[in-house]
Amino acid sequence: MTRKLLVTGGAGFIGSNFVRYIQNVSPETQITNLDLLTYAGSLENLRDLPVPQNHHFVHADIRDQSQVENLLRQNQIDTIVHFAAESHVDRSLQGPSAFIQTNIDGTFLLLEAARKVWLEEKAVDSTIIRFHHISTDEVYGTLAPEDPAFEETTPYAPNSPYAASKASSDHLVRSYNHSFGLPVTISNCSNNYGPYQFPEKLIPLMILNALTGRPLPIYGDGMQIRDWLYVEDHCEAIWTIIEKGRDGESYNIGGENQPPNIEIVKTICQILDEKGLQNRPHEQLITYVQDRPGHDRRYAMNINKIHNELGWQPKHDLAQGLRDTVDWYIENTDWLNAIIKEKDYQQWVQINYQQRGNA
Ligand code: NAD
Ligand code: TYD
């Protein structure tokens, strides 16, 4: 049976990659894509889709419950894939309010719409209804160097307003399963990278700054560790969970590699040096700046559950994934230039980096 998807936040980084992924692996799938087009979302991310006739974009807010209910009924949606969120830790430190509104209130209102249309009205005739919630490893807090990787049973200990808002939404999703019997799955994923990532996050920011000869701002000592996953692998994991995951379960997703930030940045510099671009050696642009307040030191994901139960594991290694990502940004300078010309982007760079100075 072919699913009818409502993808929220499908004009953002991972959501747009997910739409493209689904259109490649399951072209007949009907996708309704609901996105508010905040600073992080753009229709440019959805250009040249493989099967445009099976993708229907709706410019709306996940908090507009009646509009979501109408979409569920009219398009006979049986599967919600919920990406929409405020997603940047540094922005949550500058202004947490939007994170509470979208990540917590928004998820709550989306759950309410699903409960009403699917469970109360039974307006969708389907045995496969599913609310899949996209979450993050950051809900588990931070690890010391020798700590074992996060498991699905690791207690939640979110440290930033972003992580706390995602943790809160995870709990709401879980409770709708437990209390109302709404069929749900949750995935907690590590840091993604790849095409269409907004250049406020580490990897695209470093590529952009290196290409344009600007400083490469390393927070603190640069020895913080993230678990990096190529975005297409994340999309495949989500689809695997939707198709085969057990109702009410959470699944950790990660790339099984944990280099310190400084190593990621130096690798990007080397890739650009090899291409013979200007500003060589790019490492001369590295600038240590004031650390992020409350900066989580280390994340690492134990992915045994999704591997053993559902047979998923990452396909891309970090070295090749970084090369492909650098190539994508070089080939898509128009996409990048359109973003950096935006007033909002320039303001963000000013707010986040102007005050930091050198460490
Ligand atoms: P993103 O910031 O690139 O995109 C978010 C999208 O949500 C944008 O298109 C935006 O317009 C939309 N949006 C925001 N508020 C909305 C609202 N109220 N109504 C409708 N749409 C709204 O984010 P991303 O990096 O693609 O992350 C997607 C999801 O994956 C998020 O839930 C995030 O917490 C989670 N996640 C991200 C990562 C990562 O490394 N980027 C890792 C793990 C989990
Ligand atoms: P980021 O991409 O913002 O993701 P997250 O905070 O969700 O992990 O940051 C990844 C790591 O890179 C994190 O340890 C913070 C660090 N970082 C910098 O050192 N400099 C920067 O300019 C940015 C944006 C991040």
Short mmCIF file of C-alpha atoms and ligand atoms in Angstrom, two decimals:
data_model
loop_
_atom_site.label_atom_id
_atom_site.label_comp_id
_atom_site.label_asym_id
_atom_site.label_seq_id
_atom_site.Cartn_x
_atom_site.Cartn_y
_atom_site.Cartn_z
CA MET A 1 0.00 0.00 0.00
CA THR A 2 1.39 3.40 -0.98
CA ARG A 3 1.55 5.91 1.85
CA LYS A 4 0.22 9.45 1.69
CA LEU A 5 2.69 11.62 3.56
CA LEU A 6 2.41 14.93 5.33
CA VAL A 7 5.99 16.17 5.67
CA THR A 8 6.35 19.17 7.98
CA GLY A 9 9.40 21.41 7.56
CA GLY A 10 10.03 19.91 4.14
CA ALA A 11 11.57 23.12 2.78
CA GLY A 12 14.39 22.98 5.33
CA PHE A 13 17.67 21.10 5.17
CA ILE A 14 16.76 17.54 6.17
CA GLY A 15 13.09 17.79 5.14
CA SER A 16 13.92 18.79 1.56
CA ASN A 17 16.52 16.02 1.31
CA PHE A 18 13.85 13.61 2.62
CA VAL A 19 11.31 14.72 -0.03
CA ARG A 20 13.94 14.15 -2.75
CA TYR A 21 14.92 10.80 -1.23
CA ILE A 22 11.30 9.55 -1.14
CA GLN A 23 10.71 10.66 -4.71
CA ASN A 24 13.71 8.59 -5.76
CA VAL A 25 12.94 5.41 -3.81
CA SER A 26 9.14 5.54 -3.94
CA PRO A 27 8.10 7.85 -6.79
CA GLU A 28 4.39 7.00 -6.50
CA THR A 29 4.21 8.28 -2.90
CA GLN A 30 1.99 11.36 -2.55
CA ILE A 31 3.73 14.06 -0.52
CA THR A 32 2.04 17.05 1.07
CA ASN A 33 4.80 19.36 2.27
CA LEU A 34 3.78 21.92 4.91
CA ASP A 35 6.35 24.58 5.76
CA LEU A 36 6.21 28.10 7.17
CA LEU A 37 9.27 29.18 5.17
CA THR A 38 11.10 30.75 8.09
CA TYR A 39 14.65 32.01 7.51
CA ALA A 40 15.71 28.32 7.37
CA GLY A 41 13.24 27.15 4.75
CA SER A 42 13.26 27.89 1.03
CA LEU A 43 11.45 26.74 -2.09
CA GLU A 44 14.89 26.83 -3.73
CA ASN A 45 15.58 23.61 -1.77
CA LEU A 46 12.75 21.93 -3.66
CA ARG A 47 13.69 22.88 -7.19
CA ASP A 48 13.84 20.20 -9.88
CA LEU A 49 12.20 17.44 -7.86
CA PRO A 50 12.13 14.08 -9.69
CA VAL A 51 8.31 13.70 -9.56
CA PRO A 52 6.86 17.22 -9.08
CA GLN A 53 3.28 16.06 -9.73
CA ASN A 54 3.40 13.96 -6.54
CA HIS A 55 4.63 16.84 -4.38
CA HIS A 56 2.16 19.41 -3.11
CA PHE A 57 3.60 22.39 -1.20
CA VAL A 58 1.51 24.20 1.42
CA HIS A 59 2.80 27.43 2.93
CA ALA A 60 1.50 27.18 6.50
CA ASP A 61 2.34 26.97 10.18
CA ILE A 62 2.19 23.64 12.03
CA ARG A 63 0.42 25.59 14.79
CA ASP A 64 -2.56 26.23 12.49
CA GLN A 65 -4.46 23.21 13.76
CA SER A 66 -7.56 23.61 11.60
CA GLN A 67 -5.49 23.90 8.42
CA VAL A 68 -3.55 20.77 9.36
CA GLU A 69 -6.80 18.93 10.11
CA ASN A 70 -8.20 19.93 6.71
CA LEU A 71 -5.07 18.68 4.97
CA LEU A 72 -5.25 15.35 6.80
CA ARG A 73 -8.86 14.90 5.71
CA GLN A 74 -8.66 16.27 2.17
CA ASN A 75 -5.42 14.52 1.21
CA GLN A 76 -6.26 11.35 3.19
CA ILE A 77 -2.89 11.57 4.94
CA ASP A 78 -1.90 8.36 6.72
CA THR A 79 1.68 9.25 7.68
CA ILE A 80 3.03 12.43 9.28
CA VAL A 81 6.79 12.92 9.12
CA HIS A 82 7.49 15.79 11.48
CA PHE A 83 10.69 17.75 10.79
CA ALA A 84 9.45 21.33 11.32
CA ALA A 85 11.39 22.99 14.10
CA GLU A 86 13.67 25.78 15.11
CA SER A 87 16.92 23.87 14.90
CA HIS A 88 19.97 25.99 15.77
CA VAL A 89 21.42 25.87 19.30
CA ASP A 90 23.08 29.30 19.05
CA ARG A 91 19.78 30.92 18.04
CA SER A 92 18.09 29.23 21.00
CA LEU A 93 20.63 30.94 23.25
CA GLN A 94 19.92 34.35 21.68
CA GLY A 95 16.12 33.93 21.71
CA PRO A 96 14.48 30.78 23.08
CA SER A 97 10.88 31.91 22.55
CA ALA A 98 10.48 30.68 18.95
CA PHE A 99 11.80 27.29 20.05
CA ILE A 100 9.09 26.92 22.66
CA GLN A 101 6.40 28.05 20.21
CA THR A 102 7.34 25.87 17.25
CA ASN A 103 9.02 22.88 18.82
CA ILE A 104 6.72 22.42 21.82
CA ASP A 105 3.42 24.16 21.00
CA GLY A 106 3.73 23.24 17.32
CA THR A 107 4.28 19.56 18.01
CA PHE A 108 1.42 19.56 20.51
CA LEU A 109 -1.00 21.11 17.98
CA LEU A 110 0.10 18.68 15.28
CA LEU A 111 -0.51 15.78 17.64
CA GLU A 112 -3.94 17.19 18.47
CA ALA A 113 -4.82 17.40 14.76
CA ALA A 114 -3.76 13.78 14.24
CA ARG A 115 -5.68 12.63 17.32
CA LYS A 116 -8.84 14.38 16.17
CA VAL A 117 -8.83 13.34 12.51
CA TRP A 118 -7.30 9.89 12.82
CA LEU A 119 -8.55 8.63 16.17
CA GLU A 120 -11.78 10.54 16.90
CA GLU A 121 -13.27 11.12 13.43
CA LYS A 122 -11.57 8.07 11.91
CA ALA A 123 -11.60 10.17 8.74
CA VAL A 124 -8.69 8.33 7.16
CA ASP A 125 -9.36 4.78 6.18
CA SER A 126 -6.03 3.19 6.82
CA THR A 127 -4.33 0.50 8.83
CA ILE A 128 -0.97 2.19 8.45
CA ILE A 129 -1.41 5.55 10.18
CA ARG A 130 1.81 6.71 11.76
CA PHE A 131 3.15 9.90 13.36
CA HIS A 132 6.93 9.86 12.95
CA HIS A 133 8.74 12.48 15.01
CA ILE A 134 12.27 13.61 14.10
CA SER A 135 14.39 14.35 17.13
CA THR A 136 18.00 14.78 18.08
CA ASP A 137 20.80 13.23 20.14
CA GLU A 138 21.02 16.53 22.04
CA VAL A 139 18.10 15.49 24.28
CA TYR A 140 20.51 13.14 26.09
CA GLY A 141 22.86 15.94 27.18
CA THR A 142 26.63 15.64 27.03
CA LEU A 143 29.19 12.83 27.42
CA ALA A 144 32.56 12.73 29.18
CA PRO A 145 35.42 11.27 27.09
CA GLU A 146 35.12 7.72 28.43
CA ASP A 147 31.31 7.54 28.71
CA PRO A 148 29.52 4.94 26.55
CA ALA A 149 27.51 6.25 23.60
CA PHE A 150 23.88 7.31 24.09
CA GLU A 151 21.33 4.49 23.99
CA GLU A 152 17.56 4.79 23.61
CA THR A 153 17.29 4.16 27.36
CA THR A 154 19.76 6.91 28.34
CA PRO A 155 17.89 9.40 30.59
CA TYR A 156 17.08 12.73 28.97
CA ALA A 157 19.26 15.64 30.21
CA PRO A 158 18.92 18.48 27.66
CA ASN A 159 21.30 21.38 28.18
CA SER A 160 20.24 24.12 25.71
CA PRO A 161 16.81 25.65 25.17
CA TYR A 162 16.86 23.94 21.74
CA ALA A 163 17.55 20.52 23.28
CA ALA A 164 15.00 21.11 26.04
CA SER A 165 12.30 22.03 23.52
CA LYS A 166 13.04 18.90 21.47
CA ALA A 167 13.04 16.73 24.62
CA SER A 168 9.69 18.22 25.56
CA SER A 169 8.24 17.44 22.13
CA ASP A 170 9.57 13.86 22.32
CA HIS A 171 7.75 13.41 25.63
CA LEU A 172 4.51 14.75 24.17
CA VAL A 173 4.73 12.35 21.23
CA ARG A 174 5.40 9.45 23.57
CA SER A 175 2.45 10.42 25.77
CA TYR A 176 0.03 10.51 22.81
CA ASN A 177 1.03 6.94 22.08
CA HIS A 178 0.68 5.81 25.68
CA SER A 179 -2.49 7.75 26.57
CA PHE A 180 -4.46 7.81 23.31
CA GLY A 181 -2.99 4.95 21.31
CA LEU A 182 -1.75 7.25 18.52
CA PRO A 183 0.67 5.12 16.44
CA VAL A 184 4.04 6.87 16.74
CA THR A 185 7.75 6.35 16.24
CA ILE A 186 10.56 8.70 17.25
CA SER A 187 14.08 8.92 15.85
CA ASN A 188 16.92 10.66 17.65
CA CYS A 189 19.68 11.52 15.20
CA SER A 190 23.16 12.97 15.50
CA ASN A 191 24.54 15.96 13.53
CA ASN A 192 23.67 15.88 9.83
CA TYR A 193 25.64 17.40 6.97
CA GLY A 194 25.22 17.50 3.20
CA PRO A 195 23.49 19.51 0.44
CA TYR A 196 21.04 22.32 1.26
CA GLN A 197 22.19 22.85 4.86
CA PHE A 198 21.71 26.46 5.92
CA PRO A 199 25.14 28.12 6.37
CA GLU A 200 24.71 28.84 10.07
CA LYS A 201 25.68 25.28 11.08
CA LEU A 202 29.33 24.25 11.42
CA ILE A 203 30.07 22.51 8.11
CA PRO A 204 28.32 24.79 5.58
CA LEU A 205 29.44 27.89 7.51
CA MET A 206 33.06 26.77 7.33
CA ILE A 207 32.80 25.96 3.61
CA LEU A 208 31.20 29.33 2.90
CA ASN A 209 33.71 31.31 4.96
CA ALA A 210 36.68 29.45 3.51
CA LEU A 211 35.43 30.02 -0.04
CA THR A 212 35.02 33.73 0.62
CA GLY A 213 38.23 34.23 2.62
CA ARG A 214 36.49 34.98 5.91
CA PRO A 215 37.62 33.76 9.38
CA LEU A 216 36.72 30.18 10.37
CA PRO A 217 35.38 30.70 13.92
CA ILE A 218 36.17 27.77 16.23
CA TYR A 219 34.29 27.90 19.52
CA GLY A 220 36.50 27.34 22.59
CA ASP A 221 39.32 24.82 22.03
CA GLY A 222 37.64 23.11 19.05
CA MET A 223 37.87 19.73 20.79
CA GLN A 224 34.10 19.24 21.10
CA ILE A 225 32.93 16.02 19.51
CA ARG A 226 29.88 15.38 17.35
CA ASP A 227 28.71 12.19 15.63
CA TRP A 228 28.40 13.15 11.94
CA LEU A 229 25.91 11.58 9.55
CA TYR A 230 25.44 12.27 5.84
CA VAL A 231 21.88 13.54 5.38
CA GLU A 232 20.87 10.90 2.83
CA ASP A 233 21.69 8.18 5.37
CA HIS A 234 19.39 9.92 7.85
CA CYS A 235 16.58 9.99 5.26
CA GLU A 236 17.03 6.28 4.60
CA ALA A 237 16.92 5.54 8.34
CA ILE A 238 13.69 7.52 8.77
CA TRP A 239 12.01 5.72 5.88
CA THR A 240 13.17 2.37 7.29
CA ILE A 241 11.63 3.20 10.67
CA ILE A 242 8.36 4.34 9.07
CA GLU A 243 8.13 1.14 7.04
CA LYS A 244 9.43 -1.37 9.59
CA GLY A 245 9.77 0.29 13.02
CA ARG A 246 7.67 -0.85 15.95
CA ASP A 247 4.81 1.31 17.21
CA GLY A 248 5.75 3.41 20.24
CA GLU A 249 9.50 2.87 19.86
CA SER A 250 12.43 5.30 19.68
CA TYR A 251 15.44 4.61 17.48
CA ASN A 252 18.89 6.23 17.70
CA ILE A 253 20.55 7.13 14.40
CA GLY A 254 24.19 8.13 13.98
CA GLY A 255 27.20 8.02 11.69
CA GLU A 256 29.54 6.13 14.00
CA ASN A 257 32.35 8.61 13.66
CA GLN A 258 33.28 11.20 16.24
CA PRO A 259 36.05 13.60 15.18
CA PRO A 260 36.65 16.83 17.14
CA ASN A 261 35.34 19.98 15.43
CA ILE A 262 38.83 21.25 14.64
CA GLU A 263 39.53 18.09 12.64
CA ILE A 264 36.38 18.59 10.56
CA VAL A 265 37.39 22.17 9.82
CA LYS A 266 40.96 21.22 8.92
CA THR A 267 39.68 18.50 6.58
CA ILE A 268 37.45 21.03 4.81
CA CYS A 269 40.51 23.31 4.47
CA GLN A 270 42.56 20.48 2.95
CA ILE A 271 39.82 19.59 0.45
CA LEU A 272 39.66 23.23 -0.66
CA ASP A 273 43.48 23.51 -0.81
CA GLU A 274 43.63 20.46 -3.12
CA LYS A 275 41.20 22.17 -5.48
CA GLY A 276 43.71 24.98 -5.93
CA LEU A 277 41.19 27.65 -4.89
CA GLN A 278 42.24 31.08 -3.65
CA ASN A 279 42.87 31.75 0.07
CA ARG A 280 45.30 28.82 0.31
CA PRO A 281 46.31 27.49 2.77
CA HIS A 282 42.76 27.76 4.10
CA GLU A 283 43.88 26.79 7.62
CA GLN A 284 45.30 30.31 7.98
CA LEU A 285 41.66 31.46 8.27
CA ILE A 286 41.07 29.41 11.46
CA THR A 287 40.26 31.75 14.36
CA TYR A 288 39.54 30.57 17.90
CA VAL A 289 36.63 32.54 19.37
CA GLN A 290 34.73 32.68 22.64
CA ASP A 291 33.00 29.39 23.42
CA ARG A 292 29.25 28.76 23.26
CA PRO A 293 27.73 29.06 26.76
CA GLY A 294 26.92 25.63 28.20
CA HIS A 295 28.57 24.00 25.17
CA ASP A 296 27.98 20.21 25.13
CA ARG A 297 31.37 18.54 24.95
CA ARG A 298 30.65 15.24 23.27
CA TYR A 299 27.82 13.36 21.57
CA ALA A 300 28.00 9.76 20.37
CA MET A 301 25.20 7.44 19.31
CA ASN A 302 24.83 3.73 19.93
CA ILE A 303 22.95 2.53 16.84
CA ASN A 304 22.71 -1.16 17.71
CA LYS A 305 18.92 -1.09 18.00
CA ILE A 306 18.17 0.22 14.50
CA HIS A 307 20.94 -1.95 13.09
CA ASN A 308 19.88 -5.20 14.77
CA GLU A 309 16.10 -4.70 14.51
CA LEU A 310 15.70 -2.95 11.17
CA GLY A 311 18.99 -3.69 9.39
CA TRP A 312 19.96 -0.04 8.86
CA GLN A 313 23.50 1.30 8.96
CA PRO A 314 25.12 4.40 7.45
CA LYS A 315 26.39 4.01 3.88
CA HIS A 316 28.54 7.15 3.54
CA ASP A 317 31.90 7.57 5.24
CA LEU A 318 32.85 10.99 6.55
CA ALA A 319 35.83 11.59 4.25
CA GLN A 320 33.80 11.03 1.06
CA GLY A 321 30.70 12.71 2.49
CA LEU A 322 32.69 15.87 3.23
CA ARG A 323 34.18 15.89 -0.27
CA ASP A 324 30.73 15.51 -1.84
CA THR A 325 29.37 18.26 0.40
CA VAL A 326 32.19 20.70 -0.46
CA ASP A 327 31.60 19.93 -4.16
CA TRP A 328 27.88 20.58 -3.80
CA TYR A 329 28.45 24.02 -2.23
CA ILE A 330 31.00 24.94 -4.91
CA GLU A 331 28.56 23.89 -7.65
CA ASN A 332 25.67 25.75 -6.01
CA THR A 333 27.12 29.18 -5.32
CA ASP A 334 23.89 30.81 -6.57
CA TRP A 335 21.96 29.05 -3.79
CA LEU A 336 24.56 30.13 -1.24
CA ASN A 337 24.81 33.71 -2.52
CA ALA A 338 21.03 34.16 -2.34
CA ILE A 339 21.13 33.29 1.37
CA ILE A 340 24.11 35.42 2.33
CA LYS A 341 22.55 38.45 0.64
CA GLU A 342 19.53 38.21 2.97
CA LYS A 343 19.42 40.87 5.66
CA ASP A 344 18.43 38.28 8.25
CA TYR A 345 21.54 36.23 7.53
CA GLN A 346 23.85 39.22 7.81
CA GLN A 347 22.18 40.22 11.06
CA TRP A 348 22.61 36.70 12.43
CA VAL A 349 26.33 36.68 11.61
CA GLN A 350 26.65 40.05 13.32
CA ILE A 351 24.74 38.95 16.44
CA ASN A 352 26.48 35.60 16.84
CA TYR A 353 30.05 36.43 15.90
CA GLN A 354 30.64 40.16 16.44
CA GLN A 355 30.65 39.88 20.23
CA ARG A 356 32.77 36.75 20.46
CA GLY A 357 36.13 38.26 19.52
CA ASN A 358 39.16 36.00 19.68
CA ALA A 359 39.29 33.39 22.46
P1 NAD B 1 16.06 23.48 9.37
O1 NAD B 1 16.18 24.59 10.37
O2 NAD B 1 16.98 23.45 8.19
O3 NAD B 1 14.57 23.43 8.79
C1 NAD B 1 13.44 23.59 9.59
C2 NAD B 1 12.25 23.80 8.65
O4 NAD B 1 11.08 23.92 9.47
C3 NAD B 1 12.34 25.06 7.81
O5 NAD B 1 11.99 24.79 6.48
C4 NAD B 1 11.31 26.00 8.45
O6 NAD B 1 10.74 26.91 7.53
C5 NAD B 1 10.29 25.01 8.99
N1 NAD B 1 9.51 25.55 10.10
C6 NAD B 1 9.98 26.19 11.22
N2 NAD B 1 8.94 26.55 12.00
C7 NAD B 1 7.81 26.10 11.39
C8 NAD B 1 6.43 26.15 11.73
N3 NAD B 1 6.01 26.74 12.87
N4 NAD B 1 5.53 25.59 10.89
C9 NAD B 1 5.95 25.00 9.73
N5 NAD B 1 7.23 24.94 9.36
C10 NAD B 1 8.16 25.48 10.18
O7 NAD B 1 16.19 22.16 10.23
P2 NAD B 1 16.87 20.78 9.88
O8 NAD B 1 18.32 20.85 10.18
O9 NAD B 1 16.41 20.34 8.54
O10 NAD B 1 16.20 19.86 11.01
C11 NAD B 1 14.96 19.20 10.77
C12 NAD B 1 14.57 18.41 11.99
O11 NAD B 1 15.60 17.47 12.31
C13 NAD B 1 14.39 19.27 13.25
O12 NAD B 1 13.29 18.77 13.96
C14 NAD B 1 15.68 19.06 14.02
O13 NAD B 1 15.47 19.20 15.41
C15 NAD B 1 16.02 17.63 13.66
N6 NAD B 1 17.44 17.27 13.68
C16 NAD B 1 18.36 18.02 12.99
C17 NAD B 1 19.69 17.63 12.98
C18 NAD B 1 20.74 18.41 12.21
O14 NAD B 1 21.93 18.11 12.30
N7 NAD B 1 20.37 19.39 11.40
C19 NAD B 1 20.09 16.50 13.70
C20 NAD B 1 19.12 15.77 14.40
C21 NAD B 1 17.81 16.15 14.37
P1 TYD B 2 26.30 23.15 15.00
O1 TYD B 2 26.52 22.86 13.55
O2 TYD B 2 25.70 24.44 15.40
O3 TYD B 2 25.47 21.93 15.58
P2 TYD B 2 25.14 21.52 17.13
O4 TYD B 2 25.43 22.66 18.01
O5 TYD B 2 23.69 21.23 17.04
O6 TYD B 2 25.99 20.32 17.40
O7 TYD B 2 27.69 23.02 15.74
C1 TYD B 2 28.47 21.85 15.64
C2 TYD B 2 29.70 22.03 16.51
O8 TYD B 2 30.51 23.07 15.96
C3 TYD B 2 29.36 22.48 17.93
O9 TYD B 2 30.30 21.88 18.82
C4 TYD B 2 29.60 23.98 17.89
C5 TYD B 2 30.72 24.14 16.89
N1 TYD B 2 30.74 25.41 16.12
C6 TYD B 2 31.91 26.17 16.05
O10 TYD B 2 32.95 25.84 16.63
N2 TYD B 2 31.87 27.33 15.33
C7 TYD B 2 30.74 27.77 14.69
O11 TYD B 2 30.77 28.86 14.06
C8 TYD B 2 29.56 26.95 14.75
C9 TYD B 2 28.30 27.38 14.06
C10 TYD B 2 29.61 25.77 15.48
#
